[in-house]
CSV table of C-alpha atoms in Angstrom, one decimal:
chain,number,residue,atom,x,y,z
A,1,UNK,CA,-224.3,33.4,109.5
A,2,UNK,CA,-222.7,31.2,112.2
A,3,UNK,CA,-219.7,32.0,114.2
A,4,UNK,CA,-217.7,29.4,112.8
A,5,UNK,CA,-218.4,30.9,109.0
A,6,UNK,CA,-217.3,34.4,110.3
A,7,UNK,CA,-213.9,33.1,112.1
A,8,UNK,CA,-213.3,30.1,109.5
A,9,UNK,CA,-210.4,31.9,107.7
A,10,UNK,CA,-207.2,33.5,108.9
A,11,UNK,CA,-207.7,33.0,112.6
A,12,UNK,CA,-204.3,34.1,113.4
A,13,UNK,CA,-205.0,37.8,112.1
A,14,UNK,CA,-207.4,38.1,115.1
A,15,UNK,CA,-205.3,38.9,117.9
A,16,UNK,CA,-206.0,38.4,121.5
A,17,UNK,CA,-204.8,40.2,124.4
A,18,UNK,CA,-204.6,38.3,127.9
A,19,UNK,CA,-203.7,40.2,131.0
A,20,UNK,CA,-202.9,38.2,134.1
A,21,UNK,CA,-200.5,38.6,136.8
A,22,UNK,CA,-200.1,34.9,137.3
A,23,UNK,CA,-197.7,33.1,134.9
A,24,UNK,CA,-199.4,29.9,135.4
A,25,UNK,CA,-202.8,31.5,134.6
A,26,UNK,CA,-201.3,33.0,131.4
A,27,UNK,CA,-199.7,29.5,130.3
A,28,UNK,CA,-202.8,27.5,130.4
A,29,UNK,CA,-205.0,30.5,128.6
A,30,UNK,CA,-202.4,30.8,125.8
A,31,UNK,CA,-202.0,27.2,125.4
A,32,UNK,CA,-205.8,27.1,125.1
A,33,UNK,CA,-206.2,30.0,122.4
A,34,UNK,CA,-203.1,29.0,120.4
A,35,UNK,CA,-204.4,25.4,120.2
A,36,UNK,CA,-207.6,26.9,118.5
A,37,UNK,CA,-205.2,29.1,116.1
A,38,UNK,CA,-205.6,32.5,117.7
A,39,UNK,CA,-202.8,34.7,117.8
A,40,UNK,CA,-202.1,35.7,121.5
A,41,UNK,CA,-200.5,38.0,123.3
A,42,UNK,CA,-199.6,38.3,126.9
A,43,UNK,CA,-198.9,41.0,129.6
A,44,UNK,CA,-198.7,40.7,133.5
A,45,UNK,CA,-200.2,43.9,134.6
A,46,UNK,CA,-202.9,46.7,133.4
A,47,UNK,CA,-200.1,49.1,133.2
A,48,UNK,CA,-198.2,47.1,130.7
A,49,UNK,CA,-201.6,46.2,129.0
A,50,UNK,CA,-202.0,50.0,128.5
A,51,UNK,CA,-198.8,50.3,126.7
A,52,UNK,CA,-199.2,47.6,124.7
A,53,UNK,CA,-202.4,48.8,123.2
A,54,UNK,CA,-200.6,52.1,122.5
A,55,UNK,CA,-198.6,50.0,120.2
A,56,UNK,CA,-200.8,47.3,118.9
A,57,UNK,CA,-204.9,47.2,119.6
A,58,UNK,CA,-206.0,43.3,119.4
A,59,UNK,CA,-209.4,42.0,118.6
A,60,UNK,CA,-210.4,40.9,122.1
A,61,UNK,CA,-209.1,41.3,125.6
A,62,UNK,CA,-209.2,38.8,128.2
A,63,UNK,CA,-208.5,40.8,131.5
A,64,UNK,CA,-208.0,39.6,135.1
A,65,UNK,CA,-209.5,41.8,138.0
A,66,UNK,CA,-207.3,40.8,141.1
A,67,UNK,CA,-204.1,42.5,140.0
A,68,UNK,CA,-201.4,44.3,142.0
A,69,UNK,CA,-200.9,48.3,141.4
A,70,UNK,CA,-203.8,48.6,138.9
A,71,UNK,CA,-206.9,46.0,139.1
A,72,UNK,CA,-209.0,44.8,136.0
A,73,UNK,CA,-211.7,47.5,137.0
A,74,UNK,CA,-209.1,50.2,136.7
A,75,UNK,CA,-207.5,48.9,133.7
A,76,UNK,CA,-210.7,48.4,131.8
A,77,UNK,CA,-211.8,52.1,132.8
A,78,UNK,CA,-208.6,53.4,131.1
A,79,UNK,CA,-209.0,51.5,128.0
A,80,UNK,CA,-212.8,52.1,127.7
A,81,UNK,CA,-211.9,56.2,128.2
A,82,UNK,CA,-209.6,56.2,125.2
A,83,UNK,CA,-211.3,56.6,122.1
A,84,UNK,CA,-208.8,54.6,119.8
A,85,UNK,CA,-209.4,51.3,122.4
A,86,UNK,CA,-213.1,52.1,123.6
A,87,UNK,CA,-214.5,49.5,121.0
A,88,UNK,CA,-212.3,46.5,121.8
A,89,UNK,CA,-214.5,43.9,123.6
A,90,UNK,CA,-213.1,43.0,127.1
A,91,UNK,CA,-213.7,39.7,128.7
A,92,UNK,CA,-213.3,39.5,132.5
A,93,UNK,CA,-211.6,36.2,133.7
A,94,UNK,CA,-211.4,36.2,138.0
A,95,UNK,CA,-212.2,34.1,140.7
A,96,UNK,CA,-214.7,37.2,142.0
A,97,UNK,CA,-217.9,35.8,141.3
A,98,UNK,CA,-220.2,38.1,143.4
A,99,UNK,CA,-223.0,39.8,142.2
A,100,UNK,CA,-221.5,43.4,143.0
A,101,UNK,CA,-218.1,42.6,141.0
A,102,UNK,CA,-220.1,41.3,138.1
A,103,UNK,CA,-222.2,44.2,137.9
A,104,UNK,CA,-219.5,46.4,138.2
A,105,UNK,CA,-217.6,44.7,135.3
A,106,UNK,CA,-220.4,44.9,132.8
A,107,UNK,CA,-220.9,48.4,134.0
A,108,UNK,CA,-217.5,49.5,133.2
A,109,UNK,CA,-218.1,48.2,129.5
A,110,UNK,CA,-217.1,44.4,129.8
A,111,UNK,CA,-219.0,42.0,127.2
A,112,UNK,CA,-218.7,39.0,129.1
A,113,UNK,CA,-217.5,37.7,132.6
A,114,UNK,CA,-215.8,34.1,133.1
A,115,UNK,CA,-215.3,32.7,136.6
A,116,UNK,CA,-212.2,30.8,137.2
A,117,UNK,CA,-211.7,28.0,137.2
A,118,UNK,CA,-213.0,27.9,133.7
A,119,UNK,CA,-213.8,24.8,131.2
A,120,UNK,CA,-211.5,25.3,128.1
A,121,UNK,CA,-214.7,24.8,125.6
A,122,UNK,CA,-216.5,27.6,127.5
A,123,UNK,CA,-213.5,29.8,127.0
A,124,UNK,CA,-213.2,29.1,123.3
A,125,UNK,CA,-216.8,29.8,122.7
A,126,UNK,CA,-217.2,32.7,124.6
A,127,UNK,CA,-214.0,34.2,122.7
A,128,UNK,CA,-215.5,32.9,119.1
A,129,UNK,CA,-218.8,34.6,119.7
A,130,UNK,CA,-217.4,38.2,121.0
A,131,UNK,CA,-214.9,38.0,118.3
A,132,UNK,CA,-217.8,37.4,116.0
A,133,UNK,CA,-219.7,40.0,117.5
A,134,UNK,CA,-217.0,42.7,117.3
A,135,UNK,CA,-216.0,41.8,113.5
A,136,UNK,CA,-219.5,41.8,112.8
A,137,UNK,CA,-219.7,45.3,114.1
A,138,UNK,CA,-216.9,46.7,112.2
A,139,UNK,CA,-218.2,45.3,108.9
A,140,UNK,CA,-221.5,47.1,109.4
A,141,UNK,CA,-219.9,50.1,110.4
A,142,UNK,CA,-217.8,49.9,107.1
A,143,UNK,CA,-221.2,49.2,105.1
A,144,UNK,CA,-222.6,52.3,106.8
A,145,UNK,CA,-219.7,54.4,105.9
A,146,UNK,CA,-219.8,53.2,102.3
A,147,UNK,CA,-223.5,53.6,102.0
A,148,UNK,CA,-223.3,57.1,103.6
A,149,UNK,CA,-220.8,57.7,100.9
A,150,UNK,CA,-222.8,56.6,98.0
A,151,UNK,CA,-225.8,58.5,99.5
A,152,UNK,CA,-224.2,61.7,99.5
A,153,UNK,CA,-222.9,61.4,95.9
A,154,UNK,CA,-226.3,60.6,94.9
A,155,UNK,CA,-227.9,63.9,96.7
A,156,UNK,CA,-225.6,65.9,94.9
A,157,UNK,CA,-226.5,64.5,91.3
A,158,UNK,CA,-230.3,64.3,91.9
A,159,UNK,CA,-233.1,67.0,91.7
A,160,UNK,CA,-236.5,66.9,93.6
A,161,UNK,CA,-237.9,64.7,91.0
A,162,UNK,CA,-235.7,62.1,92.5
A,163,UNK,CA,-236.6,62.6,95.9
A,164,UNK,CA,-238.6,59.2,96.4
A,165,UNK,CA,-235.6,57.3,94.7
A,166,UNK,CA,-233.3,58.7,97.6
A,167,UNK,CA,-235.7,58.1,100.5
A,168,UNK,CA,-236.0,54.5,99.4
A,169,UNK,CA,-232.7,53.7,99.0
A,170,UNK,CA,-231.6,55.1,102.4
A,171,UNK,CA,-234.3,53.1,104.4
A,172,UNK,CA,-233.5,50.3,102.2
A,173,UNK,CA,-229.8,50.3,103.4
A,174,UNK,CA,-230.7,51.3,107.1
A,175,UNK,CA,-233.3,48.5,107.0
A,176,UNK,CA,-231.0,46.0,105.7
A,177,UNK,CA,-228.2,46.6,108.1
A,178,UNK,CA,-230.8,47.0,111.4
A,179,UNK,CA,-232.0,43.8,110.3
A,180,UNK,CA,-229.0,42.2,110.1
A,181,UNK,CA,-227.7,43.4,113.2
A,182,UNK,CA,-230.9,42.0,114.8
A,183,UNK,CA,-230.7,38.6,113.4
A,184,UNK,CA,-226.6,38.2,114.6
A,185,UNK,CA,-228.0,39.4,118.4
A,186,UNK,CA,-230.5,36.7,118.4
A,187,UNK,CA,-228.2,33.9,117.7
A,188,UNK,CA,-226.3,34.5,120.9
A,189,UNK,CA,-229.2,35.5,123.0
A,190,UNK,CA,-230.9,32.3,121.8
A,191,UNK,CA,-227.8,30.4,123.2
A,192,UNK,CA,-227.8,32.0,126.6
A,193,UNK,CA,-231.5,31.6,127.0
A,194,UNK,CA,-230.9,27.7,126.5
A,195,UNK,CA,-228.2,27.6,128.8
A,196,UNK,CA,-230.1,29.6,131.3
A,197,UNK,CA,-232.9,27.3,131.3
A,198,UNK,CA,-230.9,24.4,131.4
A,199,UNK,CA,-228.9,25.9,134.3
A,200,UNK,CA,-232.3,26.6,136.3
A,201,UNK,CA,-233.2,22.6,135.7
A,202,UNK,CA,-229.5,21.7,137.1
A,203,UNK,CA,-229.9,23.8,140.0
A,204,UNK,CA,-233.2,22.6,140.9
A,205,UNK,CA,-232.1,18.9,140.7
A,206,UNK,CA,-229.1,20.1,143.0
A,207,UNK,CA,-231.3,21.6,145.3
A,208,UNK,CA,-233.7,18.5,145.8
A,209,UNK,CA,-230.7,16.3,146.0
A,210,UNK,CA,-229.0,18.5,148.8
A,211,UNK,CA,-232.2,18.9,150.4
A,212,UNK,CA,-232.8,15.0,150.2
A,213,UNK,CA,-229.0,14.4,151.7
A,214,UNK,CA,-229.4,17.1,154.7
A,215,UNK,CA,-232.7,15.1,155.8
A,216,UNK,CA,-231.1,11.6,155.6
A,217,UNK,CA,-227.6,13.0,157.0
A,218,UNK,CA,-228.0,15.8,159.5
A,219,UNK,CA,-224.6,17.7,159.5
A,220,UNK,CA,-223.4,17.0,162.7
A,221,UNK,CA,-219.6,17.7,161.8
A,222,UNK,CA,-218.3,21.2,163.1
A,223,UNK,CA,-216.1,21.4,160.0
A,224,UNK,CA,-219.2,21.0,157.8
A,225,UNK,CA,-221.2,23.6,159.9
A,226,UNK,CA,-218.3,25.9,159.7
A,227,UNK,CA,-217.9,26.0,156.1
A,228,UNK,CA,-221.9,26.3,155.6
A,229,UNK,CA,-221.3,29.5,157.9
A,230,UNK,CA,-218.5,30.4,155.9
A,231,UNK,CA,-219.8,30.6,152.4
A,232,UNK,CA,-223.2,31.5,154.0
A,233,UNK,CA,-224.9,28.6,152.3
A,234,UNK,CA,-228.6,29.8,153.0
A,235,UNK,CA,-228.1,33.2,151.1
A,236,UNK,CA,-226.2,31.2,148.3
A,237,UNK,CA,-229.1,28.9,147.7
A,238,UNK,CA,-231.5,31.8,147.9
A,239,UNK,CA,-229.7,34.1,145.8
A,240,UNK,CA,-228.4,31.7,142.9
A,241,UNK,CA,-232.1,31.4,141.4
A,242,UNK,CA,-232.6,35.1,141.7
A,243,UNK,CA,-229.6,35.5,139.6
A,244,UNK,CA,-230.6,33.1,137.0
A,245,UNK,CA,-233.8,35.0,136.8
A,246,UNK,CA,-232.1,38.2,136.3
A,247,UNK,CA,-229.9,36.9,133.5
A,248,UNK,CA,-233.2,35.5,131.9
A,249,UNK,CA,-235.1,39.2,132.4
A,250,UNK,CA,-231.8,40.7,130.4
A,251,UNK,CA,-232.3,37.8,127.9
A,252,UNK,CA,-235.8,38.7,127.4
A,253,UNK,CA,-235.2,42.8,127.1
A,254,UNK,CA,-232.5,41.9,124.5
A,255,UNK,CA,-235.1,39.8,122.6
A,256,UNK,CA,-237.7,42.8,122.9
A,257,UNK,CA,-235.1,45.2,121.4
A,258,UNK,CA,-234.2,42.9,118.6
A,259,UNK,CA,-238.2,42.8,117.6
A,260,UNK,CA,-238.4,46.4,117.5
A,261,UNK,CA,-235.4,46.6,115.5
A,262,UNK,CA,-237.2,44.2,113.2
A,263,UNK,CA,-240.2,46.2,113.2
A,264,UNK,CA,-238.1,49.4,111.9
A,265,UNK,CA,-236.5,47.3,109.3
A,266,UNK,CA,-239.5,46.1,107.5
A,267,UNK,CA,-239.1,46.8,103.9
A,268,UNK,CA,-242.2,47.1,102.1
A,269,UNK,CA,-241.9,49.2,99.3
A,270,UNK,CA,-244.2,48.1,96.8
A,271,UNK,CA,-247.3,47.0,98.6
A,272,UNK,CA,-249.2,48.5,101.8
A,273,UNK,CA,-249.1,46.5,105.0
A,274,UNK,CA,-251.5,46.7,108.5
A,275,UNK,CA,-249.2,48.5,111.1
A,276,UNK,CA,-250.0,49.9,114.8
A,277,UNK,CA,-248.2,53.6,114.7
A,278,UNK,CA,-247.4,53.1,118.5
A,279,UNK,CA,-245.1,50.3,117.6
A,280,UNK,CA,-243.5,52.5,115.0
A,281,UNK,CA,-242.8,55.0,117.3
A,282,UNK,CA,-241.4,52.9,119.7
A,283,UNK,CA,-239.0,51.3,117.0
A,284,UNK,CA,-238.1,54.5,116.0
A,285,UNK,CA,-237.3,56.1,119.4
A,286,UNK,CA,-235.1,52.6,119.8
A,287,UNK,CA,-232.7,53.5,117.2
A,288,UNK,CA,-232.6,57.0,118.6
A,289,UNK,CA,-232.2,56.2,122.1
A,290,UNK,CA,-228.4,56.6,122.3
A,291,UNK,CA,-229.0,60.4,121.3
A,292,UNK,CA,-231.4,61.0,123.9
A,293,UNK,CA,-228.8,60.4,126.6
A,294,UNK,CA,-226.8,63.0,128.6
A,295,UNK,CA,-224.0,64.8,126.8
A,296,UNK,CA,-221.3,67.0,127.9
A,297,UNK,CA,-223.3,70.3,126.8
A,298,UNK,CA,-226.7,69.1,127.9
A,299,UNK,CA,-228.9,67.0,130.2
A,300,UNK,CA,-230.8,63.7,129.2
A,301,UNK,CA,-233.8,64.5,126.6
A,302,UNK,CA,-237.1,63.2,128.6
A,303,UNK,CA,-239.4,61.6,126.3
A,304,UNK,CA,-243.1,61.6,127.3
A,305,UNK,CA,-245.4,58.7,125.6
A,306,UNK,CA,-249.0,59.7,125.6
A,307,UNK,CA,-250.4,56.8,123.5
A,308,UNK,CA,-254.1,56.2,122.9
A,309,UNK,CA,-255.4,52.6,122.1
A,310,UNK,CA,-255.2,52.5,118.1
A,311,UNK,CA,-256.3,50.4,115.2
A,312,UNK,CA,-253.8,49.1,112.8
A,313,UNK,CA,-253.6,51.3,109.4
A,314,UNK,CA,-252.7,50.3,105.8
A,315,UNK,CA,-249.5,51.8,105.1
A,316,UNK,CA,-245.5,51.6,103.8
A,317,UNK,CA,-244.3,51.0,107.7
A,318,UNK,CA,-240.9,51.4,106.5
A,319,UNK,CA,-241.5,55.0,105.3
A,320,UNK,CA,-243.8,56.0,108.2
A,321,UNK,CA,-240.6,55.3,110.1
A,322,UNK,CA,-238.7,57.6,108.2
A,323,UNK,CA,-241.0,60.3,109.0
A,324,UNK,CA,-240.7,59.8,112.6
A,325,UNK,CA,-237.3,59.6,112.4
A,326,UNK,CA,-237.0,62.7,110.6
A,327,UNK,CA,-239.0,64.6,113.0
A,328,UNK,CA,-237.5,63.5,116.2
A,329,UNK,CA,-234.1,63.5,115.0
A,330,UNK,CA,-234.4,67.3,114.2
A,331,UNK,CA,-236.0,67.8,117.6
A,332,UNK,CA,-232.6,66.4,119.1
A,333,UNK,CA,-230.9,68.6,117.0
A,334,UNK,CA,-232.5,71.5,118.1
A,335,UNK,CA,-231.7,70.6,121.8
A,336,UNK,CA,-227.9,69.9,120.8
A,337,UNK,CA,-227.2,73.0,118.8
A,338,UNK,CA,-228.9,75.3,121.5
A,339,UNK,CA,-226.7,73.9,124.1
A,340,UNK,CA,-223.9,74.3,122.3
A,341,UNK,CA,-224.5,77.9,121.6
A,342,UNK,CA,-225.4,78.6,125.3
A,343,UNK,CA,-224.6,75.8,127.5
A,344,UNK,CA,-225.1,77.6,130.7
A,345,UNK,CA,-228.1,79.1,129.8
A,346,UNK,CA,-229.8,75.7,128.4
A,347,UNK,CA,-228.8,73.9,131.8
A,348,UNK,CA,-230.5,76.7,133.7
A,349,UNK,CA,-233.6,76.3,131.6
A,350,UNK,CA,-236.3,73.9,131.7
A,351,UNK,CA,-235.4,70.2,130.8
A,352,UNK,CA,-235.3,69.3,127.2
A,353,UNK,CA,-238.6,67.3,126.3
A,354,UNK,CA,-240.4,65.5,123.6
A,355,UNK,CA,-243.7,64.6,124.0
A,356,UNK,CA,-245.7,62.1,121.6
A,357,UNK,CA,-249.3,61.9,121.6
A,358,UNK,CA,-251.4,59.4,119.5
A,359,UNK,CA,-255.4,59.5,118.9
A,360,UNK,CA,-257.8,57.9,116.8
A,361,UNK,CA,-260.2,60.5,115.5
A,362,UNK,CA,-263.4,58.1,114.9
A,363,UNK,CA,-265.3,60.6,112.9
A,364,UNK,CA,-262.7,60.9,110.4
A,365,UNK,CA,-261.5,57.3,110.6
A,366,UNK,CA,-258.1,58.6,111.1
A,367,UNK,CA,-255.0,58.7,113.5
A,368,UNK,CA,-253.4,61.8,114.6
A,369,UNK,CA,-250.1,62.0,116.1
A,370,UNK,CA,-248.5,64.9,117.6
A,371,UNK,CA,-244.7,65.1,118.5
A,372,UNK,CA,-243.9,68.1,120.6
A,373,UNK,CA,-240.7,69.9,121.8
A,374,UNK,CA,-240.0,72.4,124.2
A,375,UNK,CA,-237.0,73.8,122.2
A,376,UNK,CA,-236.4,77.6,121.2
A,377,UNK,CA,-239.2,77.3,118.3
A,378,UNK,CA,-239.2,78.8,114.7
A,379,UNK,CA,-239.5,82.2,113.2
A,380,UNK,CA,-242.7,82.6,111.0
A,381,UNK,CA,-240.5,82.9,107.9
A,382,UNK,CA,-238.5,79.5,108.7
A,383,UNK,CA,-241.8,77.8,109.5
A,384,UNK,CA,-243.2,78.9,106.2
A,385,UNK,CA,-240.4,77.0,104.1
A,386,UNK,CA,-239.5,73.9,106.5
A,387,UNK,CA,-241.5,71.2,103.8
A,388,UNK,CA,-239.7,72.9,100.8
A,389,UNK,CA,-237.2,71.0,98.9
A,390,UNK,CA,-233.4,71.6,99.9
A,391,UNK,CA,-234.4,74.3,102.6
A,392,UNK,CA,-232.2,74.0,105.8
A,393,UNK,CA,-231.1,76.0,108.6
A,394,UNK,CA,-228.6,73.9,109.7
A,395,UNK,CA,-224.7,74.3,109.0
A,396,UNK,CA,-223.3,73.4,105.8
A,397,UNK,CA,-222.6,69.6,106.0
A,398,UNK,CA,-224.9,69.0,108.7
A,399,UNK,CA,-228.2,68.8,106.7
A,400,UNK,CA,-229.3,68.4,103.0
A,401,UNK,CA,-232.9,70.0,103.3
A,402,UNK,CA,-234.4,66.8,102.2
A,403,UNK,CA,-235.7,65.5,105.5
A,404,UNK,CA,-239.0,67.1,105.9
A,405,UNK,CA,-239.4,67.6,102.1
A,406,UNK,CA,-239.7,63.6,102.2
A,407,UNK,CA,-241.9,63.6,105.3
A,408,UNK,CA,-244.1,65.8,103.5
A,409,UNK,CA,-244.4,63.5,100.4
A,410,UNK,CA,-244.6,60.5,102.2
A,411,UNK,CA,-247.5,61.5,104.4
A,412,UNK,CA,-249.5,63.6,101.7
A,413,UNK,CA,-248.7,61.6,98.3
A,414,UNK,CA,-248.2,58.4,99.9
A,415,UNK,CA,-250.7,57.9,102.2
A,416,UNK,CA,-253.3,60.6,101.4
A,417,UNK,CA,-252.8,62.3,104.9
A,418,UNK,CA,-251.8,65.6,105.9
A,419,UNK,CA,-248.5,67.0,107.9
A,420,UNK,CA,-248.7,70.5,109.6
A,421,UNK,CA,-246.3,72.4,111.9
A,422,UNK,CA,-247.1,74.7,114.5
A,423,UNK,CA,-244.3,76.7,116.2
A,424,UNK,CA,-243.5,80.0,117.8
A,425,UNK,CA,-240.3,81.0,119.3
A,426,UNK,CA,-239.8,80.5,122.9
A,427,UNK,CA,-242.5,77.9,122.6
A,428,UNK,CA,-241.1,75.0,120.9
A,429,UNK,CA,-242.3,73.1,117.9
A,430,UNK,CA,-245.2,70.7,117.1
A,431,UNK,CA,-245.6,68.5,114.2
A,432,UNK,CA,-249.0,67.1,113.6
A,433,UNK,CA,-249.6,64.1,111.3
A,434,UNK,CA,-252.9,62.8,110.3
A,435,UNK,CA,-253.1,59.4,108.7
A,436,UNK,CA,-256.3,57.8,107.2
A,437,UNK,CA,-256.8,54.1,108.9
A,438,UNK,CA,-257.9,52.6,105.7
A,439,UNK,CA,-256.0,52.8,102.3
């Protein structure tokens, strides 16, 4: 789906808020956006912008940095700290182009950075790109909520005999959503990659020309020498290529992330495929990355990966990913619940840690995966029931009792493997999964 397709109808319903203390700048931006059929509103200060957001939330904000009283950085902080406005994409439009300002803008939550003076085509292209991503995110969230509601209804109606159908539907929905996100992210990343590559070529041509010009016409003018010192010409020529390389690295990183997303979202319900369990673990950890971060109740969860070199195995990667997802998500839940019950004590104890170890067992021609958490562990009575259908230790509404039952079915019935749990109160929990290499 292209950007034009997403925004092709009713452009006027996508409101854009422009914040700039200089009326002339506002006039130029409003005229540019209005000519593209966007619905535009404008304010001349950060405080007025925050009041405007209390009445109406736009689809996108173009925010100037250098403003009196409350600058763009502070305004952005207020917007992102409010849950009702935190998801509105913000593009900074400013004359500041130093690396520190750019990094600060992105760290505060901005999605893009446009330097004055800007070209109209570039402004419209970036606005369209980020509006598209924002709208696609909203659509995906609606799909997730709708799909979740459907699954909850299904779980109330089915019994143990329908267990396999539930897990297939759940992973199919998640897989389609993840694959869609990866596909849409790849579009702007491809554009950025091409733009950076062209910029590198243009810059090199300019540097070659500048060097030749300086050789043929040495700078004897005091004004030229003074200007070169004022802008620190040598530093600019040295730093600009480095900045482009950093941008290229960021694009490569995003591409790597989308590759992991596609790995997780593979649909393989009917036929086994060759897969590497290390890759399956990495793709699952990527989706859980946001849950591993520090919260108000606990410190960040550390993940220690002790991967061995593994052969590929015949499996349903989509189902194996779900097993890893259930076990890792349960471990995170254990840390969260413990931190909420005893926040002070949990911070004083050892840092929450998940250790993942993979090993090839040549004598069995199988691969063993161990996932250990240093949480509170389980009582013997609880450990004996964890793979039973509908058994859960979580509060009402926070668990279905299907996760580990599905994991057990996937590993034992679908793949001819084994899954076991070793847990003791005060010593954490270890899940041991053994899978044959060949189907």
